[in-house]
Coordinates of C-alpha atoms in Angstrom, one line a residue:
Chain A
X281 CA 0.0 0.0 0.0
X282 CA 1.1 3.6 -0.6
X283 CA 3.1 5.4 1.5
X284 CA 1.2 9.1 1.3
X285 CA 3.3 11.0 4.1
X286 CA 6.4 10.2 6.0
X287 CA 8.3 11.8 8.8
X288 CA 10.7 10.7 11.3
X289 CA 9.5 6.9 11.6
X290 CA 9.0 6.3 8.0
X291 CA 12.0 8.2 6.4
X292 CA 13.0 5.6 3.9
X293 CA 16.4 3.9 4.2
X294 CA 15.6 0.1 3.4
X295 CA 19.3 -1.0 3.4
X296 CA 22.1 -1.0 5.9
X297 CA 24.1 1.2 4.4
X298 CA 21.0 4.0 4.0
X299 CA 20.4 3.5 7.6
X300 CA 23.2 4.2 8.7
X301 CA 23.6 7.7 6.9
X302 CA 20.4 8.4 8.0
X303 CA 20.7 7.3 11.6
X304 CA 23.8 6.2 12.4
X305 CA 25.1 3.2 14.6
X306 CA 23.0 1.6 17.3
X307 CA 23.3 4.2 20.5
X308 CA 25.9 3.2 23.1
X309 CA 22.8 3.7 26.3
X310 CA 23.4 1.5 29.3
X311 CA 20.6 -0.4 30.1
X312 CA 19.8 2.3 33.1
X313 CA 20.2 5.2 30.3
X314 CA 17.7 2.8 27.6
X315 CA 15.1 2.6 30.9
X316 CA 15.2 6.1 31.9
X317 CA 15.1 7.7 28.1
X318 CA 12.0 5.6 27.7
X319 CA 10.3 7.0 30.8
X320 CA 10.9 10.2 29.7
X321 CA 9.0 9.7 26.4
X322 CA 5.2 8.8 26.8
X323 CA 5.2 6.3 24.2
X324 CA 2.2 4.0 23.9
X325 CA 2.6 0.3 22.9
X326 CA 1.1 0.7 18.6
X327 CA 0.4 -2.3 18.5
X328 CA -3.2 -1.7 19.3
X329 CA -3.4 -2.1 22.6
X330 CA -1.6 0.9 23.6
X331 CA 0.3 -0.1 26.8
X332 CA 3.0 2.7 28.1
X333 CA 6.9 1.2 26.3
X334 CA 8.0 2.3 29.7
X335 CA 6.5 0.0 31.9
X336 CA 6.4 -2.7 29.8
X337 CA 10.5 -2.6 29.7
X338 CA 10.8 -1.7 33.2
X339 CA 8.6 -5.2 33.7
X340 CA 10.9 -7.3 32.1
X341 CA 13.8 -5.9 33.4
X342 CA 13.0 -6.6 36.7
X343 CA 14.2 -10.3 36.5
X344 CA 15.9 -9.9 33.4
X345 CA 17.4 -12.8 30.8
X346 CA 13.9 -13.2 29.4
X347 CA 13.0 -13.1 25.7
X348 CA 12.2 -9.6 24.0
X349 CA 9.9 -10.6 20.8
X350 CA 9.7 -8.1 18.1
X351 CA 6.2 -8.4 16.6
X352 CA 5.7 -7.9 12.7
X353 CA 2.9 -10.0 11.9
X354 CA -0.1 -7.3 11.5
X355 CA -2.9 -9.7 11.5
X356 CA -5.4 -7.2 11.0
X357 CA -6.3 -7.2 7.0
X358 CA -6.9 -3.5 7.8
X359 CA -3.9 -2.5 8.8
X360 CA -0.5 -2.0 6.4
X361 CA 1.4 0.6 8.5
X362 CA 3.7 -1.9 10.0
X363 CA 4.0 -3.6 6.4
X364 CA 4.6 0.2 5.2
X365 CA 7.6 0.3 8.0
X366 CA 9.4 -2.6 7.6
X367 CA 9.4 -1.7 3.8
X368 CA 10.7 1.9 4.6
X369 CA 13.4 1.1 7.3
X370 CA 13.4 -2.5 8.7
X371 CA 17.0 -1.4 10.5
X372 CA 15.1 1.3 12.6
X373 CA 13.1 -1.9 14.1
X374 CA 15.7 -3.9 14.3
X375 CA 17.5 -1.4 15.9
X376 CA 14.5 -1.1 18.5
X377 CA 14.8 -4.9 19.0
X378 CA 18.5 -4.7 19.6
X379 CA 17.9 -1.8 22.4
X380 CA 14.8 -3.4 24.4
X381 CA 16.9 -6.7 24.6
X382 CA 19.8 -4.3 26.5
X383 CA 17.4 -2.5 28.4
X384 CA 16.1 -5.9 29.4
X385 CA 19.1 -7.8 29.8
X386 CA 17.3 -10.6 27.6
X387 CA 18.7 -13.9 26.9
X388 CA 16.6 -14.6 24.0
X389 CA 16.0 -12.0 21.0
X390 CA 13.4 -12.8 18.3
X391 CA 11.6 -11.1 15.1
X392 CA 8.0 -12.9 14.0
X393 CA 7.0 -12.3 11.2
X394 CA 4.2 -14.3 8.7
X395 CA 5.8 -17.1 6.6
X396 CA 6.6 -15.8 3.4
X397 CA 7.8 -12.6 2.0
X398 CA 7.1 -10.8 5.4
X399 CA 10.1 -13.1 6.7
X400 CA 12.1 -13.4 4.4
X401 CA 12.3 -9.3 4.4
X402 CA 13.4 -9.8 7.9
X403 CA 16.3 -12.2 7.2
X404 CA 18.0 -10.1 4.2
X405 CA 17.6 -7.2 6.8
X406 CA 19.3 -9.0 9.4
X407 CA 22.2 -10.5 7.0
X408 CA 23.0 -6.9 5.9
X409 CA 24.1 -6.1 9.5
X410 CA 27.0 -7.5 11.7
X411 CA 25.5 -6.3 15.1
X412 CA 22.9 -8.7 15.4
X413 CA 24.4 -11.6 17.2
X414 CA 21.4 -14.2 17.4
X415 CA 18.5 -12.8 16.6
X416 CA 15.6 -15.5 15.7
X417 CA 12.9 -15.5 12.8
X418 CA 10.2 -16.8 13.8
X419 CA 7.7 -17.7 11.3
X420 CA 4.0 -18.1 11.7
X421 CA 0.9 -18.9 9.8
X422 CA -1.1 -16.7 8.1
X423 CA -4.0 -15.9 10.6
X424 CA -6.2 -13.1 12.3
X425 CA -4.5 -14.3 16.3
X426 CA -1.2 -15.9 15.4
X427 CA 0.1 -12.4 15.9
X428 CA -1.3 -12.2 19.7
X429 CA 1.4 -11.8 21.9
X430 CA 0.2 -14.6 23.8
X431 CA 0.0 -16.9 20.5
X432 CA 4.0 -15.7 19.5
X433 CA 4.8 -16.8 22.9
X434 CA 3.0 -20.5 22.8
X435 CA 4.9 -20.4 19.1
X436 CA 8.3 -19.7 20.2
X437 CA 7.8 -22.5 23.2
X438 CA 6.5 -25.0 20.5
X439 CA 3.5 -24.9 20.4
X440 CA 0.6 -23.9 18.3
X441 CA 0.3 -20.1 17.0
X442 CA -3.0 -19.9 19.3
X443 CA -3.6 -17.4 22.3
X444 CA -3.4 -18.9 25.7
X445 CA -4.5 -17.4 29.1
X446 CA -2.5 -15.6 30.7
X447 CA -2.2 -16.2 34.5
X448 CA 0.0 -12.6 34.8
X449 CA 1.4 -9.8 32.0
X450 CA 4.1 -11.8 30.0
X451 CA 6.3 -9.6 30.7
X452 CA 6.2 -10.0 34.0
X453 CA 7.7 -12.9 36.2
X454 CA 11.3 -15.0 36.3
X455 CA 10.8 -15.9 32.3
X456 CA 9.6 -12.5 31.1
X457 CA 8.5 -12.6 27.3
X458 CA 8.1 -8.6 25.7
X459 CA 6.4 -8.4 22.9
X460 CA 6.4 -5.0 20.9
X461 CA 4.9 -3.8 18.0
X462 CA 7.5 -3.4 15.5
X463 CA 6.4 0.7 14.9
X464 CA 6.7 0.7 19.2
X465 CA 10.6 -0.6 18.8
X466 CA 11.0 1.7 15.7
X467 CA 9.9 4.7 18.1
X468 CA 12.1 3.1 21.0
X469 CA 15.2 3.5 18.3
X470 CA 14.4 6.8 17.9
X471 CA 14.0 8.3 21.3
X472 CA 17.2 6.3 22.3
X473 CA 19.0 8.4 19.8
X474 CA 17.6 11.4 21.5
X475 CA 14.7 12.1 19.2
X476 CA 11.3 13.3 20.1
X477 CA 8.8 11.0 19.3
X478 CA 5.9 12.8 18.2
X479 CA 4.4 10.9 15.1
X480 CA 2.9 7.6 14.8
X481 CA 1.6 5.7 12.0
X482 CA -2.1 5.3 10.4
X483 CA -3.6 3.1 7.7
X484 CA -6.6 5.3 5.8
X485 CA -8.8 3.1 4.0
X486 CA -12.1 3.0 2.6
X487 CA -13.9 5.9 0.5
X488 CA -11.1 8.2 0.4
X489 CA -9.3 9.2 -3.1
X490 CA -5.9 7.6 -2.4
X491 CA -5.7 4.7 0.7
X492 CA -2.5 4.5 1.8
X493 CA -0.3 4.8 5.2
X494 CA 0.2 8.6 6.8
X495 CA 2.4 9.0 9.7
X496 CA 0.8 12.1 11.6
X497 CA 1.9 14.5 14.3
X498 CA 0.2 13.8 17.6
X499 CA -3.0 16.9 17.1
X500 CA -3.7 15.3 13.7
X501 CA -7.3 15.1 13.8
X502 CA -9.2 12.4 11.3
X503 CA -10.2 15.6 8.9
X504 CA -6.8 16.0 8.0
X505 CA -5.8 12.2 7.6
X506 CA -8.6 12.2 5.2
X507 CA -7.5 15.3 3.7
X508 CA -3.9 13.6 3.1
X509 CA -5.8 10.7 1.6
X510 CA -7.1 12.9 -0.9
X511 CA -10.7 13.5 0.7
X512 CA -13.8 11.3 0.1
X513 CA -14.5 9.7 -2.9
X514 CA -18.3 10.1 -2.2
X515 CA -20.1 11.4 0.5
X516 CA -19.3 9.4 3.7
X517 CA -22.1 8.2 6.6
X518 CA -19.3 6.7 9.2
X519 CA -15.8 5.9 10.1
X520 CA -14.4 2.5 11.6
X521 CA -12.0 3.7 13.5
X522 CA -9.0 1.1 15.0
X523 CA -10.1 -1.4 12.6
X524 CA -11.2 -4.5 13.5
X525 CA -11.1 -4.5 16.8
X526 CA -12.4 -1.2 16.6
X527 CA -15.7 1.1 16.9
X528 CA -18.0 2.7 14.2
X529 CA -18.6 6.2 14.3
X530 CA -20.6 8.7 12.6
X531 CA -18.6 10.8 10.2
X532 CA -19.1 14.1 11.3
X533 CA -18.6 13.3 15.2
X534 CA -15.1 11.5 14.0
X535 CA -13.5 14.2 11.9
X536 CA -12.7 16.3 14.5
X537 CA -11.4 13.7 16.9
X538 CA -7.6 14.0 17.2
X539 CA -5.9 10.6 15.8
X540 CA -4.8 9.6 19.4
X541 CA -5.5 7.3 22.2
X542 CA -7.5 9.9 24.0
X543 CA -8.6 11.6 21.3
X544 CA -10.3 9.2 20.3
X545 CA -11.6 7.6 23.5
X546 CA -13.4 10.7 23.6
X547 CA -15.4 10.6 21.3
X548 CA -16.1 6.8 22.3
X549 CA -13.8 5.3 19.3
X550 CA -10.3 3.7 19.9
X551 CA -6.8 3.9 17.6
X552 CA -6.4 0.3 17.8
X553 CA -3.5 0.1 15.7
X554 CA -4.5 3.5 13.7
X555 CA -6.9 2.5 11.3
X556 CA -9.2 4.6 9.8
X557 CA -11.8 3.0 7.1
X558 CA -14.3 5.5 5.7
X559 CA -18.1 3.7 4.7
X560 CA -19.6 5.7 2.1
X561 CA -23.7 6.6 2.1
X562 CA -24.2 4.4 -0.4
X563 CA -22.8 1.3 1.3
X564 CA -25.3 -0.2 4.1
X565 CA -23.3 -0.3 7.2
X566 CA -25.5 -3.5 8.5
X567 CA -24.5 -5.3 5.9
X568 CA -20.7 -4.0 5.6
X569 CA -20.4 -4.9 9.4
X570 CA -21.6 -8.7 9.2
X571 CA -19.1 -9.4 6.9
X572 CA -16.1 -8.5 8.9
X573 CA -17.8 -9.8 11.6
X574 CA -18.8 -13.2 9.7
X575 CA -14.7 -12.7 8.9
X576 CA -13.7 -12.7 12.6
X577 CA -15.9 -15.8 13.7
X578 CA -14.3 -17.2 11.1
X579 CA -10.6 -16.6 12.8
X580 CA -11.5 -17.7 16.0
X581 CA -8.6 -19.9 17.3
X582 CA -11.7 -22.4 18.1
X583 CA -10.2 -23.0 21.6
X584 CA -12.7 -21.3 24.0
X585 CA -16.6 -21.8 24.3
X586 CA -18.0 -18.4 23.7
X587 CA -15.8 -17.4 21.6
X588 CA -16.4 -20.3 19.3
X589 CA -20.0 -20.7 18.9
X590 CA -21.2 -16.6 20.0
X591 CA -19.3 -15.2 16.8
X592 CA -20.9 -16.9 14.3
X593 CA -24.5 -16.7 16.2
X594 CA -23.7 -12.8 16.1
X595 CA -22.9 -13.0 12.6
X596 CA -25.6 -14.7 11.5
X597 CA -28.5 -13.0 13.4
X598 CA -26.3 -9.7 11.8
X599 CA -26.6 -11.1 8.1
X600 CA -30.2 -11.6 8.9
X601 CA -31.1 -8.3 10.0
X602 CA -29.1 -7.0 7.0
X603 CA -30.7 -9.1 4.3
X604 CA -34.1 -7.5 6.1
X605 CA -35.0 -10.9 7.7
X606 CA -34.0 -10.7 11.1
X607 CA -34.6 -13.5 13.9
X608 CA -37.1 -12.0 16.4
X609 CA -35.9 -9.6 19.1
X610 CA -33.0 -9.3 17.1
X611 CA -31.2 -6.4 18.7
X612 CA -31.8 -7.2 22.5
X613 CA -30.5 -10.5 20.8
X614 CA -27.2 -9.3 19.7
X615 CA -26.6 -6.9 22.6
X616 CA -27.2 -9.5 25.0
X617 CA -24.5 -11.7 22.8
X618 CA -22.2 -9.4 22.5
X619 CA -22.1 -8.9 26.5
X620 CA -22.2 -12.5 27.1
X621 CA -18.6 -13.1 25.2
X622 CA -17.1 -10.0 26.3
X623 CA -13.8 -11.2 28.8
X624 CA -14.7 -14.8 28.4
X625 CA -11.4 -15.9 26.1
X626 CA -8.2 -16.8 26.2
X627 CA -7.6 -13.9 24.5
X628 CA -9.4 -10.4 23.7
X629 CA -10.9 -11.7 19.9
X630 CA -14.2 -12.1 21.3
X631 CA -14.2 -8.7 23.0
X632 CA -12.9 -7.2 20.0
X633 CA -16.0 -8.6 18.2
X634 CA -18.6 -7.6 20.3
X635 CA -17.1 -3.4 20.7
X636 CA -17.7 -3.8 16.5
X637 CA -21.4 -5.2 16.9
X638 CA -22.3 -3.1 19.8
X639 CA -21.2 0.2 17.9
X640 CA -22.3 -0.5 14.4
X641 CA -25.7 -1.0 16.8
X642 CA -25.4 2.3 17.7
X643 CA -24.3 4.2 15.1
X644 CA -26.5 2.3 12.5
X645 CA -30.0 2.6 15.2
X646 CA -31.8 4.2 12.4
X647 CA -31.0 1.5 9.7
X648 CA -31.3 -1.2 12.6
X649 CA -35.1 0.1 12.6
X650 CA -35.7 0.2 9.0
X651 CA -34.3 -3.5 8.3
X652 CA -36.4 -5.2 10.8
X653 CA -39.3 -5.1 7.8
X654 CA -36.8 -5.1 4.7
X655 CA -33.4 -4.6 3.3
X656 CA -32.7 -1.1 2.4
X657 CA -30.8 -2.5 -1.0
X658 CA -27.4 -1.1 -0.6
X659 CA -24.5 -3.2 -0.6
X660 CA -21.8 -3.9 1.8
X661 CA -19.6 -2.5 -0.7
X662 CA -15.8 -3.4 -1.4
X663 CA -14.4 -0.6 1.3
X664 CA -13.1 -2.9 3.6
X665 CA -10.8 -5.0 3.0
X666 CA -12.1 -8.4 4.3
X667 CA -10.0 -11.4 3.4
X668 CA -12.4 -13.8 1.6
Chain B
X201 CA -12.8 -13.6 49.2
X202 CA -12.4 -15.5 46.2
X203 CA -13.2 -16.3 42.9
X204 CA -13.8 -18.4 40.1
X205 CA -12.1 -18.0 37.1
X206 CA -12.6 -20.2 33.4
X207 CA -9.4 -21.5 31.8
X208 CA -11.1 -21.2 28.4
X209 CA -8.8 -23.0 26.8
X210 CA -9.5 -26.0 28.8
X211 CA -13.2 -25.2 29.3
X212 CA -15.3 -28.2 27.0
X213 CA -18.8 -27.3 28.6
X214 CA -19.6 -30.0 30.4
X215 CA -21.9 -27.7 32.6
X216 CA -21.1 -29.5 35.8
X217 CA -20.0 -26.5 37.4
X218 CA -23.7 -24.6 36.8
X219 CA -25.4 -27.8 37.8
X220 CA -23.2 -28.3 41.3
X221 CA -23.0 -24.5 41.7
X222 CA -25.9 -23.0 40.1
X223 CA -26.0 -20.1 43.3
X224 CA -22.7 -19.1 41.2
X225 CA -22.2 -20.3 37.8
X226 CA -25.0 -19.8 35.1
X227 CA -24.4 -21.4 31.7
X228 CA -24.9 -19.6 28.4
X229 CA -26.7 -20.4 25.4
X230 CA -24.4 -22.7 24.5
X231 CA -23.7 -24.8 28.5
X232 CA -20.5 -22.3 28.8
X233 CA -19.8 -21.3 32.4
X234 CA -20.5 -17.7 33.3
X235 CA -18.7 -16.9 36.6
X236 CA -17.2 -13.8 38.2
X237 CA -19.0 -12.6 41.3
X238 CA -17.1 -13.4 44.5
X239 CA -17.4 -16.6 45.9
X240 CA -18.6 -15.9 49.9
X241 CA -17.7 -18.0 52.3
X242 CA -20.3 -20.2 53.0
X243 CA -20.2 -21.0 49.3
X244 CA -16.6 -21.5 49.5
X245 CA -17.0 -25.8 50.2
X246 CA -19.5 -26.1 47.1
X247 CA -17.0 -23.8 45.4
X248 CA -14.3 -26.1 46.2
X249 CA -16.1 -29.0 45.3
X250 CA -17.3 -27.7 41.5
X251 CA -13.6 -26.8 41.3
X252 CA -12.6 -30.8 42.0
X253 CA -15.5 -31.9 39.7
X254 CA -14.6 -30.1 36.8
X255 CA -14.0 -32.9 33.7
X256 CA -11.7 -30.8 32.2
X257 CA -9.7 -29.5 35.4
X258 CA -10.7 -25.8 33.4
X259 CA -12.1 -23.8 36.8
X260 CA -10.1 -22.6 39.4
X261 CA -10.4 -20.2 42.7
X262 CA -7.9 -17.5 43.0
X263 CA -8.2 -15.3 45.6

């Protein structure tokens, strides 16, 4: 996907030898100097959950000789910022890798990655480099929760690429495992090297001119992403904003929202991992929403109860309502669905699911209404991207 | 206090848990444990016991 606007993090250098007149060696920071650089720059984890870099490291420094996982599989079909990264300057996250392993005096230091191209990127970055002593690939299957940081974990023990509970925070404990997002280590290379780090990176997708990855200042509001994106194709009804995992929300109450964890809490949405998919009027958001939703029952790991058989009830009663043929009581239905598989998982897919339904509830009430007696004959349209 | 918690993972829906503890543990739509209030103490025994009985050794106390 197109990279529309770079700064700091996305400044291409893709080889060695471009990084390095760009940014220079790795920084010679003590692990104190790493820790304390990092607290001084509020950094939250990009991987879409949004957890202070700071604490996480200070976590798994406490015991130390753990395993510092650097995580570039972006799961979410919606996303392509990290893909955009990696492309632009896979030594700036390597470099990130490199630093959180000294600031966490880990014994084990791994990149995972998809099989495939996404991989193999990763190994011809790591042969161009003689700093990078034994640094793991580690490969995983192409689906939606192999790139949990729970599931890289259960991987890089042996077993399958599926979440597992989690007792405590991984990176926590005598065998700490940190798992970052690779734009969170690219930021952590940048602030050890004395940089502000004041931009982060944001997929814009759907009805706008040209999709494509931004990387915006910190008071970027949506208007302005869409803007760089060359404005709306046609006129636009809502916004999914943090993708997949994410919440609807009308258009005009989401342009103004600043493109930030608060800023969007605010106005009830979440970054996730800074996704921003536009649904034209002309698409039915009903019908637009059962599909990814449809999409995500179909990724369930299949391990846990209510994750297994309350995302494809959801989508079904969903795809019902949108084809104007709803079960009875079909909202109370969902609602009370979507509440009953909210924190019962070995991992947050099912929660993830239900803060999708429960919006596009919301910000679709008056469509909800109209489809209970028949289908209002849009389409779901093409605008986003669900893996088929 | 204490209280129960799913290892979903594990968790097969057996349902013996709502059946030994139904004062605590109502089954969903499809015989999947919902649990979370505090277990209080005169439940704690029972609480114990559904614990024991579990087929799948998927529900534990913590407290």
């Amino acid at each position: 996907m197109t990279t529309l606007t770079a700064g700091r993090l996305l400044a291409p250098a893709p080889h060695w030898s471009d990084h390095i007149t760009r940014h220079g060696l790795l920084p010679s920071l003590t692990a104190a100097q790493l820790l304390d650089a990092a607290d001084a720059v509020d950094v939250g984890g990009r991987g879409g959950g949004g957890f202070p870099l700071s604490r996480k490291l200070r976590a798994a420094a406490e015991h130390g000789r753990g395993t510092v996982i650097g995580n570039c599989a972006e799961g979410e079909p919606a996303s392509h910022k990290d893909d955009a990264l990696l492309d632009a300057t896979p030594h700036l996250v390597i470099d990130g890798l490199l630093l959180a392993a000294r600031a966490t005096n880990a014994r084990r230091v791994v990149l995972a990655a998809h099989e495939g191209t996404a991989a193999r990127r990763l190994r011809s970055a790591l042969g161009q480099r003689d700093d990078v002593g034994r640094v793991e690939v580690l490969e995983l299957p192409h689906r939606y929760v192999a790139g949990e940081a729970s599931a890289l974990v259960r991987a890089l023990n042996g077993g399958p690429s599926l979440p597992q509970q989690r007792r405590a925070p991984l990176a926590t404990g005598r065998r700490p495992h940190l798992v970052q997002n690779a734009e969170t280590l690219a930021c952590l290379a940048l602030l050890a090297r004395g940089h502000r780090v004041d931009t982060s990176l944001v997929t814009m997708g759907g009805a706008v001119v040209q999709p494509g990855v931004l990387e915006v200042g910190g008071g970027t509001t949506v208007r302005e992403a869409v803007r760089q994106a060359g404005g709306y194709l046609e006129p636009v009804q809502a916004m999914l904003v943090g993708g997949y995992f994410g919440r609807w929300l009308a258009a005009d109450l989401a342009l103004d929202a600043p493109l930030t964890l608060e800023g969007m809490r605010a106005v009830g949405g979440s970054l996730g991992a800074g996704i921003v998919l536009a649904l034209p009027s002309s698409a039915c958001g009903l019908a637009a929403t059962a599909e990814v939703l449809r999409y995500l029952a179909d990724q369930s790991a299949r391990q846990c109860g209510p994750c297994l058989n309350g995302l494809p009830a959801m989508a079904s009663a969903l795809e019902r309502l949108a084809a104007g043929d709803p079960p009875p009581d079909v909202a109370a239905q969902l609602e009370r669905w979507a509440d009953l598989v909210r924190g019962r998982g070995a991992c947050a897919h099912p929660d993830g699911a239900a803060a999708l339904l429960t919006s596009a509830l919301q910000v679709f009430a008056t469509d909800v209404e109209q489809h209970l007696t028949r289908p209002c004959g849009r389409p779901a349209g093409r605008w986003l991207e669900v893996p088929r | 206090m204490s209280r129960l918690v799913v290892d979903w993972g594990r968790c097969d829906g057996h349902g013996l848990c709502g059946v030994l503890l139904p004062e605590l543990v109502d089954l969903d739509d499809w015989g999947f444990p919902v649990v979370g209030v505090d277990v209080p103490d005169d439940l704690h025994p029972a609480a114990k016991t559904a614990v024991r009985s579990c087929p799948a050794l998927a529900l534990r106390l913590h407290s």
